[in-house]
Amino acid sequence: MVYLIIKELSPSSDEVFIVTSSLMKDMNSKTDMYRANAIRVLCRIIDGNLLTQIERYLKQAIVDKNPVVSSAALVSGIHLLQANPEIVKRWSNEVQEAVQSRAALVQFHGLALLHQTRQNDRLAVSKLVSSLTRGSVRSPLAQCLLIRYTSQVIRESSTNTQNGDRPFFDYLESCLRHKAEMVILEAARKITEMDVTSRELAPAITVLQLFLSSSKPVLRFAAVRTLNKVAITRPLAVTNCNVDLETLMSDQNRSIATLAITTLLKTGNESSVDRLMKQITSFMSDIADEFKIVVVEAIRSLCLKFPLKYRSMMIFLSNSLREEGGFEYKKAIVDAIVTLISAIPDAKEIGLLHLCEFIEDCEFTYLSSQILHFLGNEGPRTSDPSRYIRYIYNRVILENSTVRASAVSTLAKFGALVEGLKPRIFVLLRRCLFDTDDEVRDRATLYLQTLNGEVAVGNTEKDVNEFLFGSFDVPLANLEASLRTYEPSEEPFDISLVSREAKSQPLQDKKAPGKKPPAGVPPPAPVSAVDAYQKMLSSIAEFSGFGRLFKSSEPVELTEAETEYAVNVVKHIYESHVVLQYNCTNTIPEQLLQDVTVYVDATDAEEFSEVCLKSLKTLAYDSPGQIFVAFEKPGRVPATCKFSNVLKFTVKEVDTSSGEVDDDGVEDEYQIEDLEIVSADYMLRVAVSNFRNAWENMDPESERVDEYGLGVRESLAEAVSAVTSILGMQPCEGTEVVPSNARSHVCLLSGVFIGDVKVLVRLSFGLSGPKEVAMKLAVRSDDPEVSDKIHEIVASG
Amino acid sequence: MMGSCPSVKNILVLDSEGKRVAVKYYSDEWPSVSSKLAFEKSVFVKTQKTSARTEAEVVMFDGYIIVYKFIQDLHFFVTGGDEENELILASVLQGFSDAVGLLLRNNVDKRTALENLDLIFLCLDEVVDGGIVLETDANLIAEKVSGHGLEGAGSFTEQTISQALATAREHFARSLLK
């Protein structure tokens, strides 16, 4: 009992030694229990130095006859591995012996420890696996471990050889017939996760099917979960189990039932869909909200797979909308309906009507606004838009102010896009002018005046619509930051100065707390940095004539870490100039640098000619300074070149204690790395929210299509990221993420080229043959020349 | 690779109202006491309506798999990550709950558990060490625990006479209290 308390209290290293001596005595005592516990406690509380002292005892303990003692020592070894890996690795001989031992759990712990120490050495792991698969493994736990390691080896070996021989695959298959259920389950799971042919997959699926009808809920649950995962990638393999899955739908355990339904939804074919829908309707009333959301998502993907069946699914979704449910649930349903409407043109009329009926008594403001906005986009394009006006106008009369404001916007959209309805809409909008809420009145006035033509906005009606309803291409976060820094003055706020760079939000995984740290808010630093650069550069007289700053790159390190002078450079691109800003830091306290300049060798770059150079008067210890070098280049041409740089300065000794500076200094040079200006520097990463719309809106004349072979690449994901970085454009709609095991991928990129030319790129990648990647590139932009240039960049990259 | 070794995130013993009897956490995902209590509450609420008396049941939420069993008025829960093998967790649950049954001489209810809290904690310690499964055989666990608590009194299974005396004492005390 005392041992428990010591473990819980975990004393600090000063107090520890009081306890350690008695614990060390215990380690050699006769009673094995004390030895085991003493070992475990000691290993919890000591640090590296003390560990070497007791190492001898630990090694003895590992090979002790009593399995309790050796298990204790091995488990402590696993924990110590995190902190003191080298020490633990020295025990490998003893651990090897332990792995051969007869006691079941000792083998398990020994195997775990051995694997952890040899994790990074692939050859050692495969040797370990091969020796054990031939030998006998006693405990089921050890078997499971072995299965996991085996599948790891198979996975790693198959990345090298295409038609990888599966040396250990037979072992996995034999495990399917093992006595212990956990071994069978583990083996089946690992087989399904690997890339196997259908024939090899079949025995695993049969085994899982047997589990489905077991009496133990845990088994059923495990089997259904695994089948669910398989169904995502290989629905055909799971169809045999459909009958069992249908019986599971009425299982007592609700998780099992939901998983069974979602699996059925994934594997169903067109004929069974109707039957499934009927069964699901009766099922939905039983289950809790979060299960319902899962089912709705599954129905959505099913409908996208079978577009012809949209009618029954629409009915189902709209019925679910009418029932009781929480916000998340209703939101999921609305999203599903919206997706169906966008994907299946036939479903539009029905879907919109259902949504209209829903907003009649929807209690969630957010959903009502979302639906009204969506109605505004889609409604005018239908055959009879006037049908929806009644629903929308009712919102204006009945609901709260947020919803009223959205309804006014929607009415205006209808009026703008549908000529015939304009006069009627005006009548309705005029009534809104008397509303109690400011926002509603403002919007009504705005729309009335601009649509009536009373206030001139642009020349044509198209301009008006663009102004009122066009998408806002400035990210909100940047706009907010710029507005904050804007001080009221004579100059109006210039929205074009707001940076359009959107920081890509890292995807937040649901498993975040356990596996990865949650990706918080994107750092606001880049936004302010760009604005700061703009301010700083425009304050320098020589550069103010260059015009608007197009793009500033990220700082590029030109020296390695821990050198005497740390230099990084930021490239600022203007229309016909390039300014290189060298940020220098002096890390030597005894030196003071004066008259610091950078000599840039531009002999390789014919198109660039140096215009001016701003040097730094002094560079003291630990205070960074900037040196600017400006180059002129032909306008709008994405010139690429390499610059070699040498830092030149006069160095003076400084007495660190008194701070006095020596009078005479020595001239010196410091070579730093070369700098390349690449075509990606001329491209701003700008995301587009709706790629398809933007693509349609671009001039098809400017489209250029070509095919390239990219040669042998590590993986599809690697090829995608390589091309994206060469072009320097922003991936849209999450297409930069390539699902593993994908044989082809489409990536959508957007950006703004120098000269403010919008560019959109559609890349299709395919794996042809082993590892050979072929790519088809389609470019559209505002300027056909730019499209050609993009192809040049890729061809040379 | 992180998930290679099967690991347990926590073991909970709650009473019939969801309050703690004995809990042990082996992972850092619930850093504060309040987050632990919140987790226990949500687990209890989710499993309240089901019945897990004869067989162990399983539930999944929030990215965790929880295997659980109800014995009289105590609820036992074992939690693992969602990539974990559920049967391993089930065997841990089985070993732990059976060992507790042996130690409490089959009076697995809240009062006995609270009276023998030290045995329960020792038992928890012997089943899982820092997340790694140490032992799943209930007999072995019970032996280790009793060998611990009763110094040199010999193996648990040999204590039949003292066991009989203790049971008799309990019955006597209960009849007096009635």
mmCIF file with all atom_site columns, C-alpha atoms in Angstrom, chain A residues 106 170 337 363 419 496 528 554 626 703 708 718 772 781:
data_model
loop_
_atom_site.group_PDB
_atom_site.id
_atom_site.type_symbol
_atom_site.label_atom_id
_atom_site.label_alt_id
_atom_site.label_comp_id
_atom_site.label_asym_id
_atom_site.label_entity_id
_atom_site.label_seq_id
_atom_site.pdbx_PDB_ins_code
_atom_site.Cartn_x
_atom_site.Cartn_y
_atom_site.Cartn_z
_atom_site.occupancy
_atom_site.B_iso_or_equiv
_atom_site.pdbx_formal_charge
_atom_site.auth_seq_id
_atom_site.auth_comp_id
_atom_site.auth_asym_id
_atom_site.auth_atom_id
_atom_site.pdbx_PDB_model_num
ATOM 1  C CA . VAL A 1 106 ? 6.185   -11.583 -19.772 1.00 0.00 ? 106 VAL A CA 1
ATOM 2  C CA . ASP A 1 170 ? -0.121  -16.046 -44.322 1.00 0.00 ? 170 ASP A CA 1
ATOM 3  C CA . ILE A 1 337 ? -31.080 19.222  -48.609 1.00 0.00 ? 337 ILE A CA 1
ATOM 4  C CA . GLU A 1 363 ? -37.076 28.371  -34.322 1.00 0.00 ? 363 GLU A CA 1
ATOM 5  C CA . GLU A 1 419 ? -37.282 41.504  -64.597 1.00 0.00 ? 419 GLU A CA 1
ATOM 6  C CA . SER A 1 496 ? -8.122  47.490  -52.215 1.00 0.00 ? 496 SER A CA 1
ATOM 7  C CA . SER A 1 528 ? -0.331  42.872  -39.809 1.00 0.00 ? 528 SER A CA 1
ATOM 8  C CA . GLU A 1 554 ? 7.734   34.990  -46.242 1.00 0.00 ? 554 GLU A CA 1
ATOM 9  C CA . GLN A 1 626 ? 17.112  46.134  -42.213 1.00 0.00 ? 626 GLN A CA 1
ATOM 10 C CA . GLU A 1 703 ? -8.255  28.487  -71.448 1.00 0.00 ? 703 GLU A CA 1
ATOM 11 C CA . TYR A 1 708 ? 2.624   16.609  -68.515 1.00 0.00 ? 708 TYR A CA 1
ATOM 12 C CA . GLU A 1 718 ? 3.855   14.719  -52.845 1.00 0.00 ? 718 GLU A CA 1
ATOM 13 C CA . GLU A 1 772 ? 4.559   7.428   -62.558 1.00 0.00 ? 772 GLU A CA 1
ATOM 14 C CA . SER A 1 781 ? -7.369  33.665  -66.489 1.00 0.00 ? 781 SER A CA 1
#
